[in-house]
Amino acid sequence: MSDFPTIGHWLFSGLGAQSTCCFRQPDRQLIFGTFNPNAPADQLLVSKTQFEGRYGLPFTNAGSPIGEGRVPDKSELQERVRRADNPCGLANNGAYVVTETDYADLRYVALSGRPVWERIEALGIFKPEPSPAPGPGPTPGPGPGPGPGPDPAALLKTTLDSLTKLMAEFRQELPATGGGKFVAGARTFLEKLDKLVQSTRSQLGGS
């Protein structure tokens, strides 16, 4: 990466933005000029010679830049320019001071007829740094354990009680005598089921 002396030189040679643009006064039509980052610019915004020499635009249009309202303020530009990754490829970015000239360049310089700032945004060159991730906090202690589950024995007893009730209701629906083989089969099934219930109750302690 080349080491550019100013932001203007970075725009001209680094991004290839070699034209300028502004809104012509008073009709607000776009007009274009040729960017010259080597032109003197110590009194750029009050000197007709310097303004026209740097931007190739009539001095009557000073104050009508195409990038106005888009370019961050100088303090924000200062922070971004000085980042360790040297986003503008400056010769001494760690000590670089953003000037009024730099600020004006970012607002007047154009690339393909559009504000150069659009290209800078699209490339993410001055993208704000993400907030640092929070550091690890204290390791949480063990939380409360799960509550006690249902008592299996009590659950089984409830099931047996419900089953006994259903069996009694089923017996009442059977005829006292007769009924053929289906009724006989039902009685046999109930007898086997009753023995199973009683056996289970005995293993539970006779409850």
mmCIF file of C-alpha atoms in Angstrom, residues 37-149:
data_model
loop_
_atom_site.group_PDB
_atom_site.id
_atom_site.type_symbol
_atom_site.label_atom_id
_atom_site.label_comp_id
_atom_site.label_asym_id
_atom_site.label_seq_id
_atom_site.Cartn_x
_atom_site.Cartn_y
_atom_site.Cartn_z
ATOM 1 C CA PRO A 37 -4.722 17.445 -4.618
ATOM 2 C CA ASN A 38 -1.344 19.174 -5.052
ATOM 3 C CA ALA A 39 -2.870 22.660 -5.305
ATOM 4 C CA PRO A 40 -2.297 24.924 -2.272
ATOM 5 C CA ALA A 41 -5.211 24.765 0.142
ATOM 6 C CA ASP A 42 -4.312 26.559 3.357
ATOM 7 C CA GLN A 43 -7.109 29.099 2.748
ATOM 8 C CA LEU A 44 -9.210 26.942 0.503
ATOM 9 C CA LEU A 45 -12.695 28.127 1.449
ATOM 10 C CA VAL A 46 -11.910 31.835 1.390
ATOM 11 C CA SER A 47 -9.491 31.966 -1.531
ATOM 12 C CA LYS A 48 -10.898 32.030 -5.063
ATOM 13 C CA THR A 49 -7.518 31.032 -6.523
ATOM 14 C CA GLN A 50 -7.047 28.091 -4.174
ATOM 15 C CA PHE A 51 -10.630 26.817 -4.494
ATOM 16 C CA GLU A 52 -10.658 26.937 -8.269
ATOM 17 C CA GLY A 53 -7.104 25.573 -8.497
ATOM 18 C CA ARG A 54 -7.884 22.560 -6.306
ATOM 19 C CA TYR A 55 -11.388 21.675 -7.499
ATOM 20 C CA GLY A 56 -11.669 23.174 -10.987
ATOM 21 C CA LEU A 57 -15.023 24.656 -9.958
ATOM 22 C CA PRO A 58 -16.096 28.335 -9.946
ATOM 23 C CA PHE A 59 -15.558 29.907 -6.528
ATOM 24 C CA THR A 60 -19.192 31.096 -6.579
ATOM 25 C CA ASN A 61 -20.096 27.485 -5.814
ATOM 26 C CA ALA A 62 -18.044 27.144 -2.651
ATOM 27 C CA GLY A 63 -20.470 25.905 -0.037
ATOM 28 C CA SER A 64 -22.578 23.648 -2.294
ATOM 29 C CA PRO A 65 -20.787 20.242 -2.134
ATOM 30 C CA ILE A 66 -22.447 17.045 -3.306
ATOM 31 C CA GLY A 67 -21.320 15.101 -0.224
ATOM 32 C CA GLU A 68 -22.759 17.530 2.295
ATOM 33 C CA GLY A 69 -24.784 15.794 4.976
ATOM 34 C CA ARG A 70 -23.130 12.440 4.315
ATOM 35 C CA VAL A 71 -19.546 12.913 5.449
ATOM 36 C CA PRO A 72 -19.069 12.460 9.236
ATOM 37 C CA ASP A 73 -17.741 15.313 11.321
ATOM 38 C CA LYS A 74 -14.004 15.814 11.682
ATOM 39 C CA SER A 75 -13.756 14.176 15.111
ATOM 40 C CA GLU A 76 -15.242 10.956 13.766
ATOM 41 C CA LEU A 77 -13.039 11.066 10.681
ATOM 42 C CA GLN A 78 -10.038 11.621 12.940
ATOM 43 C CA GLU A 79 -10.789 8.461 14.932
ATOM 44 C CA ARG A 80 -11.249 6.348 11.833
ATOM 45 C CA VAL A 81 -8.209 7.638 9.955
ATOM 46 C CA ARG A 82 -5.920 6.819 12.884
ATOM 47 C CA ARG A 83 -6.961 3.200 13.258
ATOM 48 C CA ALA A 84 -4.204 0.624 13.327
ATOM 49 C CA ASP A 85 -5.240 -0.783 9.930
ATOM 50 C CA ASN A 86 -4.497 2.648 8.362
ATOM 51 C CA PRO A 87 -7.656 2.690 6.188
ATOM 52 C CA CYS A 88 -6.474 5.623 4.038
ATOM 53 C CA GLY A 89 -2.919 4.385 3.536
ATOM 54 C CA LEU A 90 -1.455 7.526 5.073
ATOM 55 C CA ALA A 91 2.260 7.961 5.654
ATOM 56 C CA ASN A 92 1.816 8.687 9.361
ATOM 57 C CA ASN A 93 -1.764 7.818 10.131
ATOM 58 C CA GLY A 94 -1.196 7.423 13.885
ATOM 59 C CA ALA A 95 -0.444 11.143 14.195
ATOM 60 C CA TYR A 96 -2.452 12.434 11.238
ATOM 61 C CA VAL A 97 -4.666 15.462 11.899
ATOM 62 C CA VAL A 98 -7.792 15.759 9.749
ATOM 63 C CA THR A 99 -7.977 19.291 8.369
ATOM 64 C CA GLU A 100 -10.703 21.504 6.899
ATOM 65 C CA THR A 101 -9.169 20.735 3.514
ATOM 66 C CA ASP A 102 -9.601 16.988 4.064
ATOM 67 C CA TYR A 103 -13.183 17.590 5.117
ATOM 68 C CA ALA A 104 -13.872 19.703 2.030
ATOM 69 C CA ASP A 105 -12.222 17.131 -0.258
ATOM 70 C CA LEU A 106 -14.478 14.371 1.033
ATOM 71 C CA ARG A 107 -17.511 16.534 0.222
ATOM 72 C CA TYR A 108 -16.454 17.893 -3.207
ATOM 73 C CA VAL A 109 -14.513 15.016 -4.775
ATOM 74 C CA ALA A 110 -16.525 12.778 -7.094
ATOM 75 C CA LEU A 111 -16.146 9.308 -8.532
ATOM 76 C CA SER A 112 -18.129 8.405 -11.640
ATOM 77 C CA GLY A 113 -20.207 11.531 -11.123
ATOM 78 C CA ARG A 114 -21.214 10.609 -7.575
ATOM 79 C CA PRO A 115 -19.881 11.728 -4.181
ATOM 80 C CA VAL A 116 -16.705 9.795 -3.393
ATOM 81 C CA TRP A 117 -18.150 9.145 0.056
ATOM 82 C CA GLU A 118 -20.601 6.690 -1.529
ATOM 83 C CA ARG A 119 -17.649 4.574 -2.674
ATOM 84 C CA ILE A 120 -16.036 4.798 0.766
ATOM 85 C CA GLU A 121 -19.276 3.601 2.371
ATOM 86 C CA ALA A 122 -19.722 0.801 -0.163
ATOM 87 C CA LEU A 123 -16.211 -0.497 0.532
ATOM 88 C CA GLY A 124 -16.706 -0.202 4.300
ATOM 89 C CA ILE A 125 -13.415 1.713 4.582
ATOM 90 C CA PHE A 126 -14.589 3.919 7.448
ATOM 91 C CA LYS A 127 -17.087 1.448 8.849
ATOM 92 C CA PRO A 128 -17.555 2.035 12.594
ATOM 93 C CA GLU A 129 -15.746 -0.448 14.766
ATOM 94 C CA PRO A 130 -18.028 -2.941 16.506
ATOM 95 C CA SER A 131 -18.433 -2.569 20.226
ATOM 96 C CA PRO A 132 -16.123 -4.893 22.140
ATOM 97 C CA ALA A 133 -17.720 -8.096 23.265
ATOM 98 C CA PRO A 134 -18.345 -8.211 26.990
ATOM 99 C CA GLY A 135 -15.701 -10.108 28.929
ATOM 100 C CA PRO A 136 -16.499 -13.346 30.620
ATOM 101 C CA GLY A 137 -18.396 -12.840 33.826
ATOM 102 C CA PRO A 138 -18.142 -14.949 36.942
ATOM 103 C CA THR A 139 -18.872 -18.580 36.382
ATOM 104 C CA PRO A 140 -22.394 -19.176 37.580
ATOM 105 C CA GLY A 141 -22.776 -21.692 40.348
ATOM 106 C CA PRO A 142 -25.043 -24.669 40.012
ATOM 107 C CA GLY A 143 -28.637 -23.603 39.830
ATOM 108 C CA PRO A 144 -31.430 -25.221 41.769
ATOM 109 C CA GLY A 145 -31.971 -28.803 40.750
ATOM 110 C CA PRO A 146 -35.205 -30.041 39.293
ATOM 111 C CA GLY A 147 -38.050 -30.375 41.721
ATOM 112 C CA PRO A 148 -39.017 -33.822 42.983
ATOM 113 C CA GLY A 149 -40.976 -35.845 40.482
#
